[in-house]
Amino acid sequence: MRKRVIALTSAFMAFHFTYAQKVDFEEYDLSNGMHVILHQDNTAPVVTTSVMYHVGAKDEQPNRTGMAHFFEHLLFEGTKNIKKGEWFKIVSSNGGTNNANTTDDRTYYYEVFPSNNLELGIWMESERLLHPIIGQEGVDTQNEVVKEEKRLRVDNQPYSRFLENVKKNMFKKHPYKGTTIGKMEHLDAATLEEFLAFNKKYYAPNNATLVVAGDFEFKEAKRLIKDYFEPIPRGKDIVRNFPKEDPITKEFFAKAYDPNIQIPAIMAAYRTPSMKTRDARVLDMISTYLSGGKSSVLYKKLVDTKKMALQAGAINLSQEDYGTYILFALPLGNNSLQSLVKEIDEEVVKLQTNLISEKDYQKLQNKFENNFVNANSSVEGIANSLARYNVLYGDTNLINTEIDIYRSITREEIRDVAKKYLNTNQRLVMEYLPESKK
């Protein structure tokens, strides 16, 4: 009887999860090409207004890297109707918070206000798009801000350059070979005209998705969006034609140096397909199996049991055009970097040869269900997901259906995808060393 009660409870919870987590939304286009997504949630008196622009580090010229990230800062400088230095004051004085971030593929801005300030959030984002003040004074100010950020987050942080060096070796043609923060000498050399041209090209309504999520009324939100955003002129259509990478068919090696570390690291990196593919999602599951927490395969083996490593893991960096799958470890004591690669490879071969256990498979499914719930547990998180799925995947409803893709992945697929992408002849092996050993 007790087993039947537990089974019934589990079935109810699964049913409840499947249907209770659905995110309702409405989406449409303005006449100028801006995509609009509305999600109403009246449970708390807050509203998020966000805009995701389909521009990132990959859209920069090779000799002008760092532009997209620079604009993340520059477009807080001020507008025709918001004086220099007033942006953050307006937000905080009205009980709000705001931020922005940039990746290789997109740039995202958002404000969270009490719901009675819906119009303020919409107006501020329309100001950023329609009336930005891009002058030499603002460029010079933000140039120093970005340089300080680079010193803080990159130049003086241990292990902060490992991804930069992996990508530099993995990508020979595609602009993913660069970094989001870019090279400071490129920003120093950029003219005001180049900044204005970048803004005109990429900060256009037809290259943007606006999300309003939270406590609002649809009729009012649509009216405000039409009033503030529809008059903004459409930009020229953006055509992207990035060069394709040649397949990696032979293992190759590299070394990189970091002045901020004392313990070396070893990385094995594989080029993988776009985040939009089913295989990329299978690789998500593989990385979680190998390194998702202290009970994961690599941590348990190398850190807990054999005590060969201080840290070991896997990263599936999925991006719009390609992905990079990275296995890494930091040695403990006198263990060599090569011995760590050998131990990691043994676990990959097991994945390629055998099916993971049913118990491990269920554990993976539970983790992904939990991640799905957490990603959509706040209005702010939902706004981000809605924008991301629309801009990078071209399917807003993935906010509801992507979990079904993960649920449908089989143990056989996990084995086959590991066999397809994680082979020694398809990888970079990079030693990441203290600079003093150079």
Short mmCIF file of C-alpha atoms in Angstrom, two decimals:
data_model
loop_
_atom_site.label_atom_id
_atom_site.label_comp_id
_atom_site.label_asym_id
_atom_site.label_seq_id
_atom_site.Cartn_x
_atom_site.Cartn_y
_atom_site.Cartn_z
CA MET A 1 0.00 0.00 0.00
CA ARG A 2 2.80 2.41 0.94
CA LYS A 3 4.53 1.81 -2.40
CA ARG A 4 1.31 2.55 -4.25
CA VAL A 5 0.87 5.81 -2.31
CA ILE A 6 4.44 6.86 -3.15
CA ALA A 7 3.92 5.96 -6.81
CA LEU A 8 0.65 7.92 -6.90
CA THR A 9 2.33 10.93 -5.25
CA SER A 10 5.20 10.79 -7.75
CA ALA A 11 2.79 10.60 -10.66
CA PHE A 12 0.83 13.60 -9.34
CA MET A 13 4.04 15.62 -8.89
CA ALA A 14 5.16 14.79 -12.43
CA PHE A 15 1.74 15.83 -13.77
CA HIS A 16 1.81 19.01 -11.71
CA PHE A 17 5.31 19.85 -12.92
CA THR A 18 4.48 19.26 -16.57
CA TYR A 19 1.54 21.65 -16.59
CA ALA A 20 2.09 24.13 -13.77
CA GLN A 21 5.36 25.46 -15.16
CA LYS A 22 3.96 26.59 -18.51
CA VAL A 23 4.86 30.18 -19.30
CA ASP A 24 2.12 32.01 -21.18
CA PHE A 25 3.16 34.83 -23.49
CA GLU A 26 2.01 36.86 -26.46
CA GLU A 27 4.36 37.95 -29.23
CA TYR A 28 4.04 40.19 -32.26
CA ASP A 29 6.08 42.52 -34.49
CA LEU A 30 5.93 46.29 -34.77
CA SER A 31 5.89 47.83 -38.23
CA ASN A 32 9.60 48.72 -37.88
CA GLY A 33 10.56 45.07 -37.32
CA MET A 34 10.96 45.09 -33.55
CA HIS A 35 9.78 41.82 -32.01
CA VAL A 36 7.68 42.19 -28.85
CA ILE A 37 7.00 39.51 -26.24
CA LEU A 38 4.57 40.06 -23.34
CA HIS A 39 4.28 37.80 -20.30
CA GLN A 40 1.77 38.74 -17.62
CA ASP A 41 2.28 37.67 -14.00
CA ASN A 42 0.26 39.58 -11.42
CA THR A 43 1.50 37.65 -8.37
CA ALA A 44 3.95 40.41 -7.38
CA PRO A 45 3.80 44.16 -8.12
CA VAL A 46 6.95 44.28 -10.25
CA VAL A 47 7.57 44.49 -13.98
CA THR A 48 10.69 43.78 -16.04
CA THR A 49 11.35 45.65 -19.26
CA SER A 50 14.21 44.23 -21.31
CA VAL A 51 15.68 44.48 -24.78
CA MET A 52 17.98 41.92 -26.35
CA TYR A 53 19.94 43.06 -29.40
CA HIS A 54 21.24 40.44 -31.78
CA VAL A 55 24.78 41.77 -31.66
CA GLY A 56 27.79 40.38 -29.87
CA ALA A 57 31.54 40.08 -30.09
CA LYS A 58 31.34 37.92 -33.23
CA ASP A 59 29.86 40.88 -35.16
CA GLU A 60 32.95 43.06 -34.74
CA GLN A 61 35.65 43.81 -37.26
CA PRO A 62 38.87 41.83 -36.60
CA ASN A 63 40.78 45.05 -35.88
CA ARG A 64 38.01 46.56 -33.73
CA THR A 65 37.30 43.90 -31.13
CA GLY A 66 35.45 44.80 -27.94
CA MET A 67 32.89 47.04 -29.64
CA ALA A 68 29.76 45.14 -28.57
CA HIS A 69 30.84 44.99 -24.93
CA PHE A 70 31.87 48.65 -25.12
CA PHE A 71 28.34 49.58 -26.21
CA GLU A 72 26.93 47.73 -23.22
CA HIS A 73 28.63 50.48 -21.18
CA LEU A 74 28.35 53.36 -23.63
CA LEU A 75 24.57 53.24 -23.90
CA PHE A 76 24.21 54.10 -20.22
CA GLU A 77 26.03 57.40 -20.82
CA GLY A 78 22.89 59.35 -21.50
CA THR A 79 20.35 60.25 -24.15
CA LYS A 80 18.70 63.32 -25.61
CA ASN A 81 16.32 63.34 -22.62
CA ILE A 82 18.42 61.62 -19.93
CA LYS A 83 21.42 63.66 -18.84
CA LYS A 84 24.88 62.17 -18.48
CA GLY A 85 25.16 60.26 -15.21
CA GLU A 86 21.41 60.29 -14.58
CA TRP A 87 20.44 56.83 -15.84
CA PHE A 88 21.18 54.89 -12.66
CA LYS A 89 19.83 57.70 -10.47
CA ILE A 90 16.47 57.59 -12.26
CA VAL A 91 16.26 53.83 -11.84
CA SER A 92 17.19 53.73 -8.15
CA SER A 93 15.08 56.75 -7.19
CA ASN A 94 12.04 54.99 -8.65
CA GLY A 95 12.61 51.79 -6.70
CA GLY A 96 14.16 49.89 -9.58
CA THR A 97 17.24 47.90 -10.51
CA ASN A 98 18.91 47.48 -13.86
CA ASN A 99 21.86 45.87 -15.60
CA ALA A 100 23.24 44.71 -18.93
CA ASN A 101 25.51 41.98 -20.26
CA THR A 102 27.19 40.96 -23.50
CA THR A 103 28.21 37.63 -25.04
CA ASP A 104 29.68 36.65 -28.39
CA ASP A 105 26.13 36.43 -29.78
CA ARG A 106 23.92 39.09 -28.15
CA THR A 107 23.65 42.11 -25.83
CA TYR A 108 20.95 42.35 -23.16
CA TYR A 109 19.63 45.33 -21.17
CA TYR A 110 16.91 45.30 -18.53
CA GLU A 111 15.15 47.28 -15.82
CA VAL A 112 13.01 45.92 -12.98
CA PHE A 113 10.55 48.46 -11.53
CA PRO A 114 7.52 48.47 -9.27
CA SER A 115 4.61 47.85 -11.63
CA ASN A 116 3.36 51.44 -11.39
CA ASN A 117 6.55 52.42 -13.29
CA LEU A 118 5.87 50.35 -16.39
CA GLU A 119 5.92 53.44 -18.60
CA LEU A 120 9.25 54.55 -17.16
CA GLY A 121 10.95 51.29 -18.11
CA ILE A 122 9.51 51.35 -21.63
CA TRP A 123 10.47 55.00 -22.09
CA MET A 124 14.05 54.47 -20.90
CA GLU A 125 14.65 51.57 -23.27
CA SER A 126 13.14 53.53 -26.16
CA GLU A 127 15.44 56.42 -25.28
CA ARG A 128 18.46 54.10 -25.38
CA LEU A 129 17.46 53.03 -28.89
CA LEU A 130 16.20 56.30 -30.38
CA HIS A 131 18.16 59.09 -28.70
CA PRO A 132 21.57 57.86 -27.46
CA ILE A 133 24.24 60.51 -27.04
CA ILE A 134 27.40 59.05 -28.56
CA GLY A 135 30.13 61.66 -28.29
CA GLN A 136 33.86 61.71 -27.77
CA GLU A 137 33.55 62.58 -24.09
CA GLY A 138 31.37 59.54 -23.39
CA VAL A 139 33.62 57.28 -25.46
CA ASP A 140 36.68 58.44 -23.51
CA THR A 141 34.93 57.96 -20.17
CA GLN A 142 33.75 54.44 -20.95
CA ASN A 143 37.12 53.53 -22.43
CA GLU A 144 38.63 53.97 -18.98
CA VAL A 145 35.75 52.04 -17.38
CA VAL A 146 36.28 49.08 -19.72
CA LYS A 147 40.03 49.13 -19.13
CA GLU A 148 39.46 48.99 -15.39
CA GLU A 149 37.02 46.12 -15.84
CA LYS A 150 39.61 44.23 -17.89
CA ARG A 151 42.27 44.80 -15.23
CA LEU A 152 39.90 43.60 -12.52
CA ARG A 153 38.24 40.64 -14.22
CA VAL A 154 40.91 39.44 -16.65
CA ASP A 155 44.41 40.76 -16.07
CA ASN A 156 44.47 40.14 -12.31
CA GLN A 157 42.22 37.08 -11.97
CA PRO A 158 43.72 33.58 -11.83
CA TYR A 159 42.67 31.24 -14.66
CA SER A 160 40.70 34.07 -16.29
CA ARG A 161 42.44 33.65 -19.67
CA PHE A 162 41.97 29.94 -20.13
CA LEU A 163 38.85 30.30 -22.31
CA GLU A 164 40.46 33.05 -24.36
CA ASN A 165 43.37 30.75 -25.14
CA VAL A 166 41.20 27.72 -25.84
CA LYS A 167 39.07 29.66 -28.33
CA LYS A 168 42.09 31.27 -29.96
CA ASN A 169 43.39 27.79 -30.78
CA MET A 170 40.03 26.19 -31.61
CA PHE A 171 38.80 28.81 -34.07
CA LYS A 172 40.98 29.81 -36.98
CA LYS A 173 38.36 31.51 -39.18
CA HIS A 174 35.17 32.18 -37.24
CA PRO A 175 35.12 35.31 -35.02
CA TYR A 176 34.56 33.13 -31.92
CA LYS A 177 38.37 33.11 -31.84
CA GLY A 178 38.21 36.51 -30.11
CA THR A 179 37.15 37.62 -26.64
CA THR A 180 34.05 39.54 -25.61
CA ILE A 181 36.00 42.24 -23.81
CA GLY A 182 38.28 42.66 -26.83
CA LYS A 183 41.68 44.28 -27.17
CA MET A 184 42.19 47.66 -25.59
CA GLU A 185 44.40 48.89 -28.42
CA HIS A 186 41.49 48.32 -30.82
CA LEU A 187 39.15 50.45 -28.72
CA ASP A 188 41.85 53.12 -28.35
CA ALA A 189 42.23 53.28 -32.13
CA ALA A 190 38.50 53.40 -32.91
CA THR A 191 37.20 56.74 -34.16
CA LEU A 192 33.95 58.37 -33.11
CA GLU A 193 32.63 57.72 -36.61
CA GLU A 194 33.22 53.99 -36.15
CA PHE A 195 31.26 53.97 -32.89
CA LEU A 196 28.40 55.86 -34.56
CA ALA A 197 28.40 53.42 -37.49
CA PHE A 198 28.31 50.39 -35.14
CA ASN A 199 25.35 51.87 -33.29
CA LYS A 200 23.47 52.66 -36.48
CA LYS A 201 23.99 49.17 -37.89
CA TYR A 202 23.18 46.99 -34.89
CA TYR A 203 21.05 49.11 -32.54
CA ALA A 204 17.98 49.14 -34.74
CA PRO A 205 14.47 47.95 -33.87
CA ASN A 206 14.58 45.16 -36.48
CA ASN A 207 17.65 43.75 -34.68
CA ALA A 208 15.98 43.80 -31.26
CA THR A 209 13.49 41.89 -29.14
CA LEU A 210 11.56 43.75 -26.44
CA VAL A 211 10.16 41.79 -23.50
CA VAL A 212 7.76 43.11 -20.88
CA ALA A 213 7.15 40.61 -18.09
CA GLY A 214 5.34 40.92 -14.79
CA ASP A 215 2.45 42.87 -13.32
CA PHE A 216 0.88 44.95 -16.11
CA GLU A 217 -2.21 45.16 -18.27
CA PHE A 218 -1.87 44.06 -21.89
CA LYS A 219 -3.84 46.94 -23.36
CA GLU A 220 -1.77 49.58 -21.58
CA ALA A 221 1.54 47.87 -22.36
CA LYS A 222 0.71 47.57 -26.05
CA ARG A 223 -0.29 51.22 -26.22
CA LEU A 224 2.94 52.37 -24.53
CA ILE A 225 5.07 50.12 -26.74
CA LYS A 226 3.40 51.45 -29.85
CA ASP A 227 3.79 55.06 -28.72
CA TYR A 228 7.44 54.81 -27.70
CA PHE A 229 8.94 52.21 -30.05
CA GLU A 230 6.99 52.17 -33.30
CA PRO A 231 8.16 55.66 -34.43
CA ILE A 232 11.79 54.50 -34.31
CA PRO A 233 13.01 54.01 -37.91
CA ARG A 234 13.83 50.52 -39.11
CA GLY A 235 17.50 49.85 -39.81
CA LYS A 236 19.04 48.07 -42.77
CA ASP A 237 18.73 44.30 -42.73
CA ILE A 238 21.82 42.65 -41.26
CA VAL A 239 23.39 39.89 -43.33
CA ARG A 240 25.77 37.55 -41.52
CA ASN A 241 28.04 35.25 -43.47
CA PHE A 242 30.74 34.04 -41.11
CA PRO A 243 33.43 31.72 -42.45
CA LYS A 244 33.05 28.04 -41.63
CA GLU A 245 35.72 26.19 -39.69
CA ASP A 246 37.49 23.18 -41.16
CA PRO A 247 36.86 19.98 -39.17
CA ILE A 248 39.51 19.02 -36.62
CA THR A 249 40.83 15.62 -37.74
CA LYS A 250 44.08 15.36 -35.78
CA GLU A 251 44.88 15.99 -32.12
CA PHE A 252 46.95 19.14 -31.66
CA PHE A 253 48.67 20.75 -28.72
CA ALA A 254 49.20 24.24 -27.32
CA LYS A 255 50.52 26.01 -24.23
CA ALA A 256 49.24 29.17 -22.58
CA TYR A 257 50.61 31.14 -19.64
CA ASP A 258 48.99 33.00 -16.76
CA PRO A 259 50.96 35.28 -14.40
CA ASN A 260 48.27 34.92 -11.71
CA ILE A 261 48.49 31.17 -11.10
CA GLN A 262 50.84 28.82 -9.28
CA ILE A 263 49.13 25.53 -10.11
CA PRO A 264 48.93 24.52 -13.79
CA ALA A 265 45.86 23.10 -15.51
CA ILE A 266 45.22 20.81 -18.44
CA MET A 267 42.39 21.23 -20.92
CA ALA A 268 41.07 19.01 -23.69
CA ALA A 269 38.76 20.96 -26.01
CA TYR A 270 36.47 19.76 -28.81
CA ARG A 271 34.55 21.80 -31.37
CA THR A 272 30.85 20.98 -31.23
CA PRO A 273 27.67 22.08 -33.04
CA SER A 274 25.36 25.05 -32.50
CA MET A 275 23.33 25.43 -29.31
CA LYS A 276 20.22 24.99 -31.45
CA THR A 277 20.97 21.34 -32.21
CA ARG A 278 19.76 18.30 -30.30
CA ASP A 279 23.38 17.11 -30.01
CA ALA A 280 24.32 20.28 -28.10
CA ARG A 281 21.68 19.42 -25.52
CA VAL A 282 22.97 15.85 -25.26
CA LEU A 283 26.42 17.33 -24.59
CA ASP A 284 24.84 19.39 -21.79
CA MET A 285 23.79 16.13 -20.20
CA ILE A 286 27.21 14.59 -20.71
CA SER A 287 28.97 17.51 -19.02
CA THR A 288 26.54 17.31 -16.09
CA TYR A 289 27.15 13.56 -15.82
CA LEU A 290 30.91 14.10 -15.81
CA SER A 291 31.12 17.13 -13.54
CA GLY A 292 27.77 18.21 -12.12
CA GLY A 293 28.62 18.38 -8.44
CA LYS A 294 30.74 16.41 -6.00
CA SER A 295 29.03 13.11 -6.79
CA SER A 296 29.85 13.42 -10.50
CA VAL A 297 32.20 11.02 -12.28
CA LEU A 298 35.30 13.20 -12.67
CA TYR A 299 35.13 14.83 -9.25
CA LYS A 300 34.53 11.53 -7.51
CA LYS A 301 37.35 9.76 -9.34
CA LEU A 302 40.08 12.40 -9.53
CA VAL A 303 39.39 14.54 -6.46
CA ASP A 304 37.74 12.23 -3.93
CA THR A 305 38.99 8.70 -4.64
CA LYS A 306 42.37 8.93 -6.35
CA LYS A 307 43.24 12.37 -4.94
CA MET A 308 45.05 13.24 -8.16
CA ALA A 309 43.38 16.60 -8.74
CA LEU A 310 42.33 19.70 -6.85
CA GLN A 311 39.54 20.19 -9.35
CA ALA A 312 38.23 18.43 -12.45
CA GLY A 313 35.25 18.96 -14.67
CA ALA A 314 33.59 19.54 -18.02
CA ILE A 315 32.17 22.67 -19.64
CA ASN A 316 29.78 22.62 -22.57
CA LEU A 317 30.00 26.14 -23.96
CA SER A 318 27.13 26.18 -26.47
CA GLN A 319 26.88 29.21 -28.73
CA GLU A 320 24.79 30.27 -31.69
CA ASP A 321 27.13 29.07 -34.44
CA TYR A 322 29.41 26.53 -32.76
CA GLY A 323 30.06 25.07 -29.35
CA THR A 324 33.26 24.32 -27.45
CA TYR A 325 33.36 21.32 -25.14
CA ILE A 326 36.14 21.50 -22.55
CA LEU A 327 37.40 18.84 -20.13
CA PHE A 328 39.84 20.16 -17.52
CA ALA A 329 41.75 19.32 -14.37
CA LEU A 330 44.19 20.90 -11.89
CA PRO A 331 46.76 18.44 -10.50
CA LEU A 332 47.31 17.71 -6.84
CA GLY A 333 50.85 17.13 -5.62
CA ASN A 334 53.23 15.55 -8.13
CA ASN A 335 50.60 14.21 -10.49
CA SER A 336 51.40 15.18 -14.07
CA LEU A 337 49.06 16.93 -16.47
CA GLN A 338 49.38 13.98 -18.84
CA SER A 339 48.26 11.51 -16.15
CA LEU A 340 45.11 13.59 -15.62
CA VAL A 341 44.31 13.52 -19.35
CA LYS A 342 44.73 9.73 -19.31
CA GLU A 343 42.29 9.37 -16.39
CA ILE A 344 39.73 11.68 -18.01
CA ASP A 345 40.01 9.85 -21.33
CA GLU A 346 39.22 6.57 -19.58
CA GLU A 347 35.89 7.99 -18.42
CA VAL A 348 35.09 9.33 -21.88
CA VAL A 349 35.79 5.92 -23.42
CA LYS A 350 33.42 4.33 -20.88
CA LEU A 351 30.74 6.81 -21.98
CA GLN A 352 31.39 5.97 -25.63
CA THR A 353 31.26 2.24 -25.00
CA ASN A 354 28.64 1.61 -22.31
CA LEU A 355 25.26 3.02 -21.40
CA ILE A 356 25.18 5.02 -18.20
CA SER A 357 23.18 3.37 -15.43
CA GLU A 358 19.44 3.93 -15.08
CA LYS A 359 20.12 5.49 -11.69
CA ASP A 360 22.57 8.02 -13.16
CA TYR A 361 20.17 8.70 -16.03
CA GLN A 362 17.32 9.51 -13.64
CA LYS A 363 19.65 11.70 -11.60
CA LEU A 364 20.47 13.66 -14.77
CA GLN A 365 16.80 14.07 -15.63
CA ASN A 366 16.09 15.34 -12.12
CA LYS A 367 18.87 17.92 -12.36
CA PHE A 368 17.64 19.25 -15.68
CA GLU A 369 14.07 19.47 -14.42
CA ASN A 370 15.33 21.39 -11.41
CA ASN A 371 17.37 23.74 -13.62
CA PHE A 372 14.30 24.35 -15.76
CA VAL A 373 12.19 25.28 -12.74
CA ASN A 374 14.89 27.57 -11.33
CA ALA A 375 15.39 29.39 -14.66
CA ASN A 376 11.71 30.31 -14.71
CA SER A 377 11.22 30.92 -11.00
CA SER A 378 11.28 34.73 -11.27
CA VAL A 379 9.80 37.26 -13.66
CA GLU A 380 13.31 38.56 -14.33
CA GLY A 381 14.48 35.05 -15.28
CA ILE A 382 11.46 34.49 -17.51
CA ALA A 383 12.09 37.79 -19.35
CA ASN A 384 15.67 36.73 -20.04
CA SER A 385 14.62 33.27 -21.25
CA LEU A 386 11.90 34.64 -23.54
CA ALA A 387 14.35 37.05 -25.17
CA ARG A 388 17.12 34.46 -25.49
CA TYR A 389 14.95 31.77 -27.04
CA ASN A 390 13.57 34.24 -29.56
CA VAL A 391 16.85 35.91 -30.54
CA LEU A 392 19.27 32.97 -30.51
CA TYR A 393 17.00 30.01 -31.22
CA GLY A 394 14.21 31.60 -33.25
CA ASP A 395 11.58 29.82 -31.14
CA THR A 396 10.20 31.67 -28.12
CA ASN A 397 8.11 28.69 -27.02
CA LEU A 398 11.25 26.73 -26.17
CA ILE A 399 10.75 28.30 -22.75
CA ASN A 400 8.04 25.64 -22.41
CA THR A 401 9.26 22.85 -24.68
CA GLU A 402 13.04 22.67 -24.34
CA ILE A 403 12.69 20.57 -21.19
CA ASP A 404 10.80 18.02 -23.31
CA ILE A 405 13.85 17.72 -25.55
CA TYR A 406 16.02 16.93 -22.53
CA ARG A 407 13.41 14.47 -21.23
CA SER A 408 13.45 12.63 -24.56
CA ILE A 409 17.23 12.19 -24.69
CA THR A 410 18.07 8.51 -24.22
CA ARG A 411 21.01 6.71 -22.68
CA GLU A 412 21.85 5.46 -26.17
CA GLU A 413 22.05 9.03 -27.47
CA ILE A 414 24.40 9.98 -24.65
CA ARG A 415 26.71 7.15 -25.67
CA ASP A 416 26.46 7.94 -29.40
CA VAL A 417 27.03 11.69 -29.05
CA ALA A 418 30.10 11.10 -26.86
CA LYS A 419 31.36 8.77 -29.60
CA LYS A 420 30.62 11.36 -32.30
CA TYR A 421 32.34 14.41 -30.80
CA LEU A 422 34.69 13.49 -27.95
CA ASN A 423 37.44 11.65 -29.83
CA THR A 424 41.15 12.24 -29.36
CA ASN A 425 41.68 13.03 -33.06
CA GLN A 426 39.14 15.88 -32.84
CA ARG A 427 40.64 17.93 -30.06
CA LEU A 428 43.06 20.48 -28.72
CA VAL A 429 45.09 19.55 -25.63
CA MET A 430 46.30 22.72 -23.93
CA GLU A 431 48.63 23.08 -20.98
CA TYR A 432 47.75 26.19 -18.96
CA LEU A 433 50.91 27.10 -17.08
CA PRO A 434 52.21 29.65 -14.58
CA GLU A 435 53.99 32.37 -16.50
CA SER A 436 57.16 31.98 -14.43
CA LYS A 437 57.74 28.61 -16.11
CA LYS A 438 57.79 30.20 -19.51
#
